[in-house]
């Protein structure tokens, strides 16, 4: 008989050996041994299968100088968005020459896309995501798939989100990212440039610290995050593409609204959260907080629309035991994933009170807690955390499918301890 | 000893893979430290002052030679050549690299070991009497039930995010060597009116900043209902334990604030719902697990005892070792041997990779392949023929493991303190080292007799200072490390929390302060047969207070 998992996830089959081998590489090199890291990547790890995207920005020269020492013919892709400063284009030529890079390739947007979406060149103003999409994502996408790995110039200090960055990483699409400069600080970059007398980007000394396309780059103030100058004023941190200027993986374009994981897929959530001023007697498709329900019990029971119940930590589910049948959905709130009260509430509702409707988790729903929630009887998950969404969508949840203890009314005891299996069969 | 079946092995393998995946996501930046933290903690991985610290579970303190050799291998290959045995009968390594963790866990899994639930707000490793299954004063070997509890609590989906950590200790003997009254739940084997063996359940004991002695929750729970009873207790705690303040989140505070009667009422109500359900333990399963712990094939030994007095004359060191480090065995001709990890000037509980290998060899040759870790941070060869003692002693001497000081003033429990621990206020290991030097002389130690000193580097009390006959607590006052001394604690069935007698001392003064306490005891005891703790109980605080601070 097949192993029965309480969730209908595709079984995860991560290649642990490969992941482990790559992780282990992170211990092999001194923090600052960028050259060693890159050499290992070029000669051992991914010979003839490695490339780099460079922005030819303010800091790019350091990485390119290291590339030149290892392999001058390494493919260096440059996103020629058509929106660059002339200084940047000149700088590309300077570096090609001084460093002797023989394989710099410009990637240009499809002219048909430009004609169609950005005929007058002002798309960046109204819709930078789309602008980036046609000028960077599309041109790069085709190229990316041709390589097993990429060298990036990312550094830990760069932005607050990048505080931890290893030399080698395995990305979710199973490519290897090599970050030789991971441990370099701002000062290290400056020192390195001075030490080797490397040519500076012409705009650098004018206050541009992170240089992208001309319209989207501004001067960074002293002490500001270097990347703060990019897309200043817009609520945009990274290009909406797989690689930004520094070759970093960026966030997906727009958050999808399909947040509800149910029956093995993500769907749009018909329910919404309770809001101040809602009328318990007439709301529809809303999870009514348990205390609100208790205070307005008659009104809710008389409400003709489908409604749900929101159970938060500290709520006494015993008090609604006889009313559960009224609700089309019961949401267990996990305001922080470390608060485990919801697990007990869920078991009581599902097991002891035999609730048959949709039992969902809302709040801080994370990949590593989902299997535990499922075992406690939760069937549906409102997920906002992107890696969790991805793990669920890809069936890549890291689970332990063997259970020592019987939990849940639906848990088939195959794979549980023998005595528990026997005990369940008696029931 | 318990042996993994296919299921256990697969479980640990899956869990190891799961955690390796989590480590990978952490290293790749897919997971933030905030998200990683509770997961790594559930897998025994702490971030300490200087490095990661990995704590490996030694279920109920029992290890085989093969496992001990693997621990030696880990110490050698991934750490700095030593490991530290803890008061939870676990072992921790202080210098592993995050990138090595998956491989370490894989190595451990190959010998049926893991780091699951050695930290985090979940049910921790279940500890027990280090002489379980061997001691002469035992009602029942607690390990089969401990193993069943280990299984029940492993990755329990409802109890993985409790308000705070949860520690269970149990003993099957009449003498409590497992400090069960100072655990969240303590289980004491007992017999009911019909002569059947079951469990007394104590709840709400603990140390830390609010030390409490456990209270009796139930006078008798039968084996078959124990899981249901514990699940009921944990559910009450999970739902109602405080989560607003980390320092008030242990079950002892819930019990203290709500009162034991109210807690008992809630637990009983919950128990009434789950009793007789899927958690009922069939006798057949208990028998199946008990078979793993069947007594080894003892040999008939002609010599029944050792003539300690005679040996003392021939070789005083060996004689003292015999006198202090043996424990009576249920099998005639056998004893349990305590291997002291408390050499003079050493860090209590540390063992080098070579010492681990040596001890593993001894266990293989002389103790049916079995070893124990004690909560007092020593090791034990549980089943040794008295005729093998000289040979064992000889090997121990060669490897710096022959200190005959079990239970004496230099057999100190000590937490890692400021040398390793991120939470510490003060150093604790150097204090222990100073004290062992001060009381180095074996004659002096023999004169003092049974005296347990326990040292913690901060109020979290990992070094159990509250229950030391003499306890030492590191505190920080205006930037200097001070040491608060307590007297009169006791971790046994005569459970007591030590009294604070006055202000703290700077490190340099501690050894002399302790010596004054000791001298007072020796001067005032009725006879050498009256141990320190008994004398303290009889005499009260005053003479000891005067010893520390002078007459007012
Ligand atoms: S950086 Fe600005 S102009 Fe350049 S592609 Fe992105 S949005 Fe368009
Ligand atoms: S008692 Fe304090 S200093 Fe010692 S190990 Fe525990 S937390 Fe660290």
PDB file of N, CA and C in Angstrom, chain A residues 16 19 23-24 26-27 164 166 169-170 316-318 337-341 343-344 347-348 352 368-369 372 375-376 385 387 398-407 415 417 419-420 423-424, chain B residues 2 5 7-8 10-11 14-15 17-18 21-22 24-28 31 34-35 38-39 99 102 151-152 154-158 161 227 231 235 238-240 243 270 273-274 278 282 285 288:
ATOM      1  N   UNK A  16      19.395  15.788  -2.982  1.00  0.00           N
ATOM      2  CA  UNK A  16      20.123  16.177  -1.779  1.00  0.00           C
ATOM      3  C   UNK A  16      21.625  16.099  -1.962  1.00  0.00           C
ATOM      4  N   UNK A  19      22.700  19.210  -3.829  1.00  0.00           N
ATOM      5  CA  UNK A  19      22.568  20.383  -2.971  1.00  0.00           C
ATOM      6  C   UNK A  19      23.658  20.366  -1.906  1.00  0.00           C
ATOM      7  N   UNK A  23      26.541  23.079  -1.250  1.00  0.00           N
ATOM      8  CA  UNK A  23      26.655  23.757   0.039  1.00  0.00           C
ATOM      9  C   UNK A  23      28.060  23.605   0.602  1.00  0.00           C
ATOM     10  N   UNK A  24      28.568  22.399   0.463  1.00  0.00           N
ATOM     11  CA  UNK A  24      29.873  22.120   1.054  1.00  0.00           C
ATOM     12  C   UNK A  24      30.956  23.011   0.455  1.00  0.00           C
ATOM     13  N   UNK A  26      30.853  25.967  -0.023  1.00  0.00           N
ATOM     14  CA  UNK A  26      30.925  27.251   0.659  1.00  0.00           C
ATOM     15  C   UNK A  26      31.951  27.272   1.769  1.00  0.00           C
ATOM     16  N   UNK A  27      32.401  26.115   2.177  1.00  0.00           N
ATOM     17  CA  UNK A  27      33.411  26.118   3.217  1.00  0.00           C
ATOM     18  C   UNK A  27      34.817  26.048   2.655  1.00  0.00           C
ATOM     19  N   UNK A 164      22.876  37.736   4.116  1.00  0.00           N
ATOM     20  CA  UNK A 164      23.584  36.462   4.065  1.00  0.00           C
ATOM     21  C   UNK A 164      23.647  36.019   2.633  1.00  0.00           C
ATOM     22  N   UNK A 166      26.019  33.291   0.272  1.00  0.00           N
ATOM     23  CA  UNK A 166      27.169  32.393   0.217  1.00  0.00           C
ATOM     24  C   UNK A 166      27.926  32.548  -1.098  1.00  0.00           C
ATOM     25  N   UNK A 169      25.420  29.051  -4.608  1.00  0.00           N
ATOM     26  CA  UNK A 169      24.032  28.766  -4.261  1.00  0.00           C
ATOM     27  C   UNK A 169      23.409  27.937  -5.366  1.00  0.00           C
ATOM     28  N   UNK A 170      22.421  27.178  -4.959  1.00  0.00           N
ATOM     29  CA  UNK A 170      21.635  26.447  -5.931  1.00  0.00           C
ATOM     30  C   UNK A 170      20.311  27.186  -6.028  1.00  0.00           C
ATOM     31  N   UNK A 316     -11.645  30.207  22.764  1.00  0.00           N
ATOM     32  CA  UNK A 316     -12.070  28.940  23.323  1.00  0.00           C
ATOM     33  C   UNK A 316     -13.000  28.215  22.358  1.00  0.00           C
ATOM     34  N   UNK A 317     -12.478  27.244  21.654  1.00  0.00           N
ATOM     35  CA  UNK A 317     -13.315  26.610  20.638  1.00  0.00           C
ATOM     36  C   UNK A 317     -14.458  25.797  21.252  1.00  0.00           C
ATOM     37  N   UNK A 318     -14.306  25.448  22.522  1.00  0.00           N
ATOM     38  CA  UNK A 318     -15.393  24.734  23.189  1.00  0.00           C
ATOM     39  C   UNK A 318     -16.712  25.520  23.072  1.00  0.00           C
ATOM     40  N   UNK A 337       4.187  32.243  13.463  1.00  0.00           N
ATOM     41  CA  UNK A 337       4.254  30.789  13.322  1.00  0.00           C
ATOM     42  C   UNK A 337       4.740  30.095  14.588  1.00  0.00           C
ATOM     43  N   UNK A 338       5.329  30.860  15.513  1.00  0.00           N
ATOM     44  CA  UNK A 338       5.797  30.215  16.731  1.00  0.00           C
ATOM     45  C   UNK A 338       4.678  30.023  17.755  1.00  0.00           C
ATOM     46  N   UNK A 339       3.522  30.581  17.481  1.00  0.00           N
ATOM     47  CA  UNK A 339       2.400  30.402  18.388  1.00  0.00           C
ATOM     48  C   UNK A 339       1.652  29.135  17.996  1.00  0.00           C
ATOM     49  N   UNK A 340       1.811  28.085  18.772  1.00  0.00           N
ATOM     50  CA  UNK A 340       1.277  26.782  18.389  1.00  0.00           C
ATOM     51  C   UNK A 340      -0.123  26.479  18.886  1.00  0.00           C
ATOM     52  N   UNK A 341      -0.816  27.469  19.418  1.00  0.00           N
ATOM     53  CA  UNK A 341      -2.152  27.174  19.947  1.00  0.00           C
ATOM     54  C   UNK A 341      -3.113  26.701  18.871  1.00  0.00           C
ATOM     55  N   UNK A 343      -2.711  24.684  16.572  1.00  0.00           N
ATOM     56  CA  UNK A 343      -2.674  23.244  16.313  1.00  0.00           C
ATOM     57  C   UNK A 343      -3.689  22.513  17.204  1.00  0.00           C
ATOM     58  N   UNK A 344      -3.740  22.943  18.462  1.00  0.00           N
ATOM     59  CA  UNK A 344      -4.707  22.315  19.370  1.00  0.00           C
ATOM     60  C   UNK A 344      -6.129  22.656  18.940  1.00  0.00           C
ATOM     61  N   UNK A 347      -7.118  20.522  15.971  1.00  0.00           N
ATOM     62  CA  UNK A 347      -7.422  19.119  16.287  1.00  0.00           C
ATOM     63  C   UNK A 347      -8.766  18.995  16.970  1.00  0.00           C
ATOM     64  N   UNK A 348      -9.058  19.911  17.877  1.00  0.00           N
ATOM     65  CA  UNK A 348     -10.342  19.827  18.577  1.00  0.00           C
ATOM     66  C   UNK A 348     -11.485  19.979  17.574  1.00  0.00           C
ATOM     67  N   UNK A 352     -12.347  16.222  17.481  1.00  0.00           N
ATOM     68  CA  UNK A 352     -13.303  16.018  18.564  1.00  0.00           C
ATOM     69  C   UNK A 352     -14.695  16.473  18.181  1.00  0.00           C
ATOM     70  N   UNK A 368       7.451  25.134   6.343  1.00  0.00           N
ATOM     71  CA  UNK A 368       7.855  24.098   7.280  1.00  0.00           C
ATOM     72  C   UNK A 368       6.801  23.784   8.320  1.00  0.00           C
ATOM     73  N   UNK A 369       5.792  24.623   8.415  1.00  0.00           N
ATOM     74  CA  UNK A 369       4.713  24.322   9.343  1.00  0.00           C
ATOM     75  C   UNK A 369       3.513  23.668   8.642  1.00  0.00           C
ATOM     76  N   UNK A 372       2.701  20.064   9.467  1.00  0.00           N
ATOM     77  CA  UNK A 372       2.193  19.883  10.824  1.00  0.00           C
ATOM     78  C   UNK A 372       0.724  20.300  10.886  1.00  0.00           C
ATOM     79  N   UNK A 375      -1.451  17.695   9.415  1.00  0.00           N
ATOM     80  CA  UNK A 375      -1.672  16.538  10.276  1.00  0.00           C
ATOM     81  C   UNK A 375      -2.701  16.850  11.348  1.00  0.00           C
ATOM     82  N   UNK A 376      -2.830  18.108  11.705  1.00  0.00           N
ATOM     83  CA  UNK A 376      -3.809  18.480  12.724  1.00  0.00           C
ATOM     84  C   UNK A 376      -5.190  18.722  12.112  1.00  0.00           C
ATOM     85  N   UNK A 385       3.483  33.990   1.884  1.00  0.00           N
ATOM     86  CA  UNK A 385       4.949  33.898   1.868  1.00  0.00           C
ATOM     87  C   UNK A 385       5.386  33.257   0.551  1.00  0.00           C
ATOM     88  N   UNK A 387       8.262  32.011  -0.922  1.00  0.00           N
ATOM     89  CA  UNK A 387       8.919  30.694  -1.014  1.00  0.00           C
ATOM     90  C   UNK A 387       7.977  29.542  -0.657  1.00  0.00           C
ATOM     91  N   UNK A 398       9.354  20.132   2.053  1.00  0.00           N
ATOM     92  CA  UNK A 398      10.195  19.158   2.738  1.00  0.00           C
ATOM     93  C   UNK A 398       9.383  18.535   3.862  1.00  0.00           C
ATOM     94  N   UNK A 399       8.955  17.313   3.673  1.00  0.00           N
ATOM     95  CA  UNK A 399       8.092  16.719   4.685  1.00  0.00           C
ATOM     96  C   UNK A 399       8.723  15.471   5.267  1.00  0.00           C
ATOM     97  N   UNK A 400       8.246  15.106   6.421  1.00  0.00           N
ATOM     98  CA  UNK A 400       8.547  13.795   6.982  1.00  0.00           C
ATOM     99  C   UNK A 400       7.227  13.044   6.944  1.00  0.00           C
ATOM    100  N   UNK A 401       7.177  11.963   6.195  1.00  0.00           N
ATOM    101  CA  UNK A 401       5.900  11.295   5.981  1.00  0.00           C
ATOM    102  C   UNK A 401       5.653  10.136   6.930  1.00  0.00           C
ATOM    103  N   UNK A 402       6.593   9.914   7.814  1.00  0.00           N
ATOM    104  CA  UNK A 402       6.398   8.830   8.764  1.00  0.00           C
ATOM    105  C   UNK A 402       6.001   9.440  10.096  1.00  0.00           C
ATOM    106  N   UNK A 403       4.974   8.884  10.678  1.00  0.00           N
ATOM    107  CA  UNK A 403       4.465   9.477  11.911  1.00  0.00           C
ATOM    108  C   UNK A 403       4.567   8.485  13.050  1.00  0.00           C
ATOM    109  N   UNK A 404       5.057   8.957  14.153  1.00  0.00           N
ATOM    110  CA  UNK A 404       5.133   8.083  15.323  1.00  0.00           C
ATOM    111  C   UNK A 404       3.826   8.062  16.088  1.00  0.00           C
ATOM    112  N   UNK A 405       3.096   9.156  16.027  1.00  0.00           N
ATOM    113  CA  UNK A 405       1.931   9.243  16.895  1.00  0.00           C
ATOM    114  C   UNK A 405       0.665   9.436  16.067  1.00  0.00           C
ATOM    115  N   UNK A 406      -0.431   8.831  16.486  1.00  0.00           N
ATOM    116  CA  UNK A 406      -1.662   8.981  15.730  1.00  0.00           C
ATOM    117  C   UNK A 406      -2.270  10.347  16.027  1.00  0.00           C
ATOM    118  N   UNK A 407      -2.605  11.053  14.980  1.00  0.00           N
ATOM    119  CA  UNK A 407      -3.169  12.385  15.114  1.00  0.00           C
ATOM    120  C   UNK A 407      -4.141  12.547  13.972  1.00  0.00           C
ATOM    121  N   UNK A 415       2.335   3.266   8.123  1.00  0.00           N
ATOM    122  CA  UNK A 415       3.558   4.024   8.358  1.00  0.00           C
ATOM    123  C   UNK A 415       3.641   4.561   9.763  1.00  0.00           C
ATOM    124  N   UNK A 417       3.433   3.777  13.993  1.00  0.00           N
ATOM    125  CA  UNK A 417       3.932   2.675  14.794  1.00  0.00           C
ATOM    126  C   UNK A 417       2.939   1.524  14.805  1.00  0.00           C
ATOM    127  N   UNK A 419       1.768  -0.353  17.125  1.00  0.00           N
ATOM    128  CA  UNK A 419       0.712  -0.382  18.137  1.00  0.00           C
ATOM    129  C   UNK A 419      -0.351   0.643  17.834  1.00  0.00           C
ATOM    130  N   UNK A 420       0.046   1.729  17.202  1.00  0.00           N
ATOM    131  CA  UNK A 420      -0.921   2.746  16.864  1.00  0.00           C
ATOM    132  C   UNK A 420      -1.801   2.259  15.724  1.00  0.00           C
ATOM    133  N   UNK A 423      -4.295   0.050  17.201  1.00  0.00           N
ATOM    134  CA  UNK A 423      -5.280   0.781  17.983  1.00  0.00           C
ATOM    135  C   UNK A 423      -6.314   1.421  17.075  1.00  0.00           C
ATOM    136  N   UNK A 424      -5.873   1.932  15.933  1.00  0.00           N
ATOM    137  CA  UNK A 424      -6.814   2.594  15.048  1.00  0.00           C
ATOM    138  C   UNK A 424      -7.757   1.599  14.411  1.00  0.00           C
TER     139      UNK A 424
ATOM    140  N   UNK B   2      17.785  -0.220  22.723  1.00  0.00           N
ATOM    141  CA  UNK B   2      16.843  -0.111  21.624  1.00  0.00           C
ATOM    142  C   UNK B   2      17.592  -0.107  20.297  1.00  0.00           C
ATOM    143  N   UNK B   5      14.257   0.049  14.024  1.00  0.00           N
ATOM    144  CA  UNK B   5      13.757  -0.806  12.954  1.00  0.00           C
ATOM    145  C   UNK B   5      13.736   0.056  11.692  1.00  0.00           C
ATOM    146  N   UNK B   7      11.429   1.500  10.225  1.00  0.00           N
ATOM    147  CA  UNK B   7      10.627   2.715  10.371  1.00  0.00           C
ATOM    148  C   UNK B   7      11.435   3.829  11.029  1.00  0.00           C
ATOM    149  N   UNK B   8      12.075   3.515  12.132  1.00  0.00           N
ATOM    150  CA  UNK B   8      12.863   4.537  12.829  1.00  0.00           C
ATOM    151  C   UNK B   8      13.956   5.082  11.919  1.00  0.00           C
ATOM    152  N   UNK B  10      14.065   5.125   8.659  1.00  0.00           N
ATOM    153  CA  UNK B  10      13.512   5.943   7.583  1.00  0.00           C
ATOM    154  C   UNK B  10      13.077   7.304   8.116  1.00  0.00           C
ATOM    155  N   UNK B  11      12.535   7.300   9.310  1.00  0.00           N
ATOM    156  CA  UNK B  11      12.092   8.555   9.932  1.00  0.00           C
ATOM    157  C   UNK B  11      13.266   9.514  10.099  1.00  0.00           C
ATOM    158  N   UNK B  14      14.483  10.764   6.705  1.00  0.00           N
ATOM    159  CA  UNK B  14      13.620  11.814   6.136  1.00  0.00           C
ATOM    160  C   UNK B  14      13.832  13.128   6.849  1.00  0.00           C
ATOM    161  N   UNK B  15      13.911  13.035   8.168  1.00  0.00           N
ATOM    162  CA  UNK B  15      14.070  14.254   8.931  1.00  0.00           C
ATOM    163  C   UNK B  15      15.413  14.915   8.621  1.00  0.00           C
ATOM    164  N   UNK B  17      17.066  14.689   5.845  1.00  0.00           N
ATOM    165  CA  UNK B  17      16.967  15.286   4.517  1.00  0.00           C
ATOM    166  C   UNK B  17      16.188  16.593   4.580  1.00  0.00           C
ATOM    167  N   UNK B  18      15.114  16.568   5.357  1.00  0.00           N
ATOM    168  CA  UNK B  18      14.294  17.772   5.486  1.00  0.00           C
ATOM    169  C   UNK B  18      15.146  18.916   6.037  1.00  0.00           C
ATOM    170  N   UNK B  21      17.691  20.212   3.640  1.00  0.00           N
ATOM    171  CA  UNK B  21      17.039  21.104   2.683  1.00  0.00           C
ATOM    172  C   UNK B  21      16.852  22.494   3.296  1.00  0.00           C
ATOM    173  N   UNK B  22      16.484  22.514   4.560  1.00  0.00           N
ATOM    174  CA  UNK B  22      16.300  23.801   5.227  1.00  0.00           C
ATOM    175  C   UNK B  22      17.638  24.548   5.334  1.00  0.00           C
ATOM    176  N   UNK B  24      20.071  24.239   3.295  1.00  0.00           N
ATOM    177  CA  UNK B  24      20.374  24.698   1.939  1.00  0.00           C
ATOM    178  C   UNK B  24      19.633  25.999   1.637  1.00  0.00           C
ATOM    179  N   UNK B  25      18.343  26.019   2.012  1.00  0.00           N
ATOM    180  CA  UNK B  25      17.571  27.234   1.744  1.00  0.00           C
ATOM    181  C   UNK B  25      18.105  28.406   2.560  1.00  0.00           C
ATOM    182  N   UNK B  26      18.601  28.104   3.741  1.00  0.00           N
ATOM    183  CA  UNK B  26      19.178  29.171   4.552  1.00  0.00           C
ATOM    184  C   UNK B  26      20.463  29.700   3.903  1.00  0.00           C
ATOM    185  N   UNK B  27      21.310  28.773   3.479  1.00  0.00           N
ATOM    186  CA  UNK B  27      22.574  29.185   2.872  1.00  0.00           C
ATOM    187  C   UNK B  27      22.347  29.939   1.573  1.00  0.00           C
ATOM    188  N   UNK B  28      21.276  29.581   0.867  1.00  0.00           N
ATOM    189  CA  UNK B  28      21.017  30.243  -0.405  1.00  0.00           C
ATOM    190  C   UNK B  28      20.262  31.542  -0.216  1.00  0.00           C
ATOM    191  N   UNK B  31      15.635  31.569   2.851  1.00  0.00           N
ATOM    192  CA  UNK B  31      14.977  31.589   4.139  1.00  0.00           C
ATOM    193  C   UNK B  31      15.717  32.585   5.018  1.00  0.00           C
ATOM    194  N   UNK B  34      15.222  34.570  10.800  1.00  0.00           N
ATOM    195  CA  UNK B  34      14.037  34.473  11.646  1.00  0.00           C
ATOM    196  C   UNK B  34      13.232  33.213  11.373  1.00  0.00           C
ATOM    197  N   UNK B  35      13.142  32.883  10.098  1.00  0.00           N
ATOM    198  CA  UNK B  35      12.376  31.684   9.748  1.00  0.00           C
ATOM    199  C   UNK B  35      13.187  30.418  10.020  1.00  0.00           C
ATOM    200  N   UNK B  38      13.681  28.862  14.421  1.00  0.00           N
ATOM    201  CA  UNK B  38      12.942  27.803  15.121  1.00  0.00           C
ATOM    202  C   UNK B  38      13.172  26.434  14.501  1.00  0.00           C
ATOM    203  N   UNK B  39      13.469  26.396  13.199  1.00  0.00           N
ATOM    204  CA  UNK B  39      13.686  25.102  12.551  1.00  0.00           C
ATOM    205  C   UNK B  39      15.025  24.527  12.959  1.00  0.00           C
ATOM    206  N   UNK B  99      27.806  24.564   7.127  1.00  0.00           N
ATOM    207  CA  UNK B  99      27.858  23.776   5.894  1.00  0.00           C
ATOM    208  C   UNK B  99      28.114  22.297   6.174  1.00  0.00           C
ATOM    209  N   UNK B 102      24.667  19.076   7.493  1.00  0.00           N
ATOM    210  CA  UNK B 102      23.997  17.940   6.831  1.00  0.00           C
ATOM    211  C   UNK B 102      24.829  16.666   6.885  1.00  0.00           C
ATOM    212  N   UNK B 151       9.218   8.152  21.109  1.00  0.00           N
ATOM    213  CA  UNK B 151       8.557   7.993  19.822  1.00  0.00           C
ATOM    214  C   UNK B 151       7.306   8.879  19.745  1.00  0.00           C
ATOM    215  N   UNK B 152       6.516   8.827  20.785  1.00  0.00           N
ATOM    216  CA  UNK B 152       5.286   9.622  20.783  1.00  0.00           C
ATOM    217  C   UNK B 152       5.571  11.121  20.634  1.00  0.00           C
ATOM    218  N   UNK B 154       8.186  12.532  19.172  1.00  0.00           N
ATOM    219  CA  UNK B 154       9.017  12.924  18.028  1.00  0.00           C
ATOM    220  C   UNK B 154       8.179  13.595  16.951  1.00  0.00           C
ATOM    221  N   UNK B 155       8.483  14.834  16.659  1.00  0.00           N
ATOM    222  CA  UNK B 155       7.761  15.626  15.664  1.00  0.00           C
ATOM    223  C   UNK B 155       6.257  15.555  15.890  1.00  0.00           C
ATOM    224  N   UNK B 156       5.863  15.697  17.111  1.00  0.00           N
ATOM    225  CA  UNK B 156       4.436  15.716  17.393  1.00  0.00           C
ATOM    226  C   UNK B 156       3.840  16.976  16.770  1.00  0.00           C
ATOM    227  N   UNK B 157       2.863  16.824  15.872  1.00  0.00           N
ATOM    228  CA  UNK B 157       2.440  17.999  15.113  1.00  0.00           C
ATOM    229  C   UNK B 157       1.718  19.044  15.971  1.00  0.00           C
ATOM    230  N   UNK B 158       1.118  18.608  17.044  1.00  0.00           N
ATOM    231  CA  UNK B 158       0.395  19.575  17.865  1.00  0.00           C
ATOM    232  C   UNK B 158       1.345  20.289  18.840  1.00  0.00           C
ATOM    233  N   UNK B 161       5.236  23.693  18.646  1.00  0.00           N
ATOM    234  CA  UNK B 161       5.382  25.119  18.945  1.00  0.00           C
ATOM    235  C   UNK B 161       4.693  25.441  20.262  1.00  0.00           C
ATOM    236  N   UNK B 227       0.373   7.650  27.706  1.00  0.00           N
ATOM    237  CA  UNK B 227       0.450   8.553  26.552  1.00  0.00           C
ATOM    238  C   UNK B 227      -0.760   9.481  26.519  1.00  0.00           C
ATOM    239  N   UNK B 231      -0.565  13.447  26.774  1.00  0.00           N
ATOM    240  CA  UNK B 231      -1.109  14.275  25.689  1.00  0.00           C
ATOM    241  C   UNK B 231      -2.122  15.271  26.256  1.00  0.00           C
ATOM    242  N   UNK B 235      -1.686  19.252  26.067  1.00  0.00           N
ATOM    243  CA  UNK B 235      -2.697  20.071  25.390  1.00  0.00           C
ATOM    244  C   UNK B 235      -3.137  21.232  26.283  1.00  0.00           C
ATOM    245  N   UNK B 238      -0.307  23.641  26.100  1.00  0.00           N
ATOM    246  CA  UNK B 238      -0.196  24.329  24.806  1.00  0.00           C
ATOM    247  C   UNK B 238      -1.268  25.406  24.654  1.00  0.00           C
ATOM    248  N   UNK B 239      -2.439  25.134  25.176  1.00  0.00           N
ATOM    249  CA  UNK B 239      -3.538  26.092  24.992  1.00  0.00           C
ATOM    250  C   UNK B 239      -3.471  27.234  25.995  1.00  0.00           C
ATOM    251  N   UNK B 240      -3.062  26.928  27.211  1.00  0.00           N
ATOM    252  CA  UNK B 240      -3.201  27.943  28.253  1.00  0.00           C
ATOM    253  C   UNK B 240      -1.891  28.449  28.842  1.00  0.00           C
ATOM    254  N   UNK B 243       2.176  32.951  26.816  1.00  0.00           N
ATOM    255  CA  UNK B 243       3.034  33.215  25.660  1.00  0.00           C
ATOM    256  C   UNK B 243       3.408  34.692  25.576  1.00  0.00           C
ATOM    257  N   UNK B 270      -9.694  16.684  30.071  1.00  0.00           N
ATOM    258  CA  UNK B 270      -9.155  16.362  28.760  1.00  0.00           C
ATOM    259  C   UNK B 270      -8.886  14.856  28.672  1.00  0.00           C
ATOM    260  N   UNK B 273     -11.694  12.661  27.817  1.00  0.00           N
ATOM    261  CA  UNK B 273     -12.057  12.635  26.400  1.00  0.00           C
ATOM    262  C   UNK B 273     -11.161  11.686  25.595  1.00  0.00           C
ATOM    263  N   UNK B 274      -9.879  11.656  25.933  1.00  0.00           N
ATOM    264  CA  UNK B 274      -8.951  10.897  25.089  1.00  0.00           C
ATOM    265  C   UNK B 274      -8.633   9.503  25.624  1.00  0.00           C
ATOM    266  N   UNK B 278      -6.994   6.165  20.651  1.00  0.00           N
ATOM    267  CA  UNK B 278      -5.878   5.636  19.862  1.00  0.00           C
ATOM    268  C   UNK B 278      -4.551   5.624  20.615  1.00  0.00           C
ATOM    269  N   UNK B 282      -0.987  -0.860  23.929  1.00  0.00           N
ATOM    270  CA  UNK B 282      -1.254  -2.280  24.144  1.00  0.00           C
ATOM    271  C   UNK B 282      -0.081  -2.947  24.866  1.00  0.00           C
ATOM    272  N   UNK B 285       2.727  -4.133  22.673  1.00  0.00           N
ATOM    273  CA  UNK B 285       3.721  -3.168  22.218  1.00  0.00           C
ATOM    274  C   UNK B 285       4.736  -2.880  23.315  1.00  0.00           C
ATOM    275  N   UNK B 288       6.995  -5.671  23.307  1.00  0.00           N
ATOM    276  CA  UNK B 288       7.886  -5.641  22.149  1.00  0.00           C
ATOM    277  C   UNK B 288       9.061  -4.692  22.417  1.00  0.00           C
TER     278      UNK B 288
END
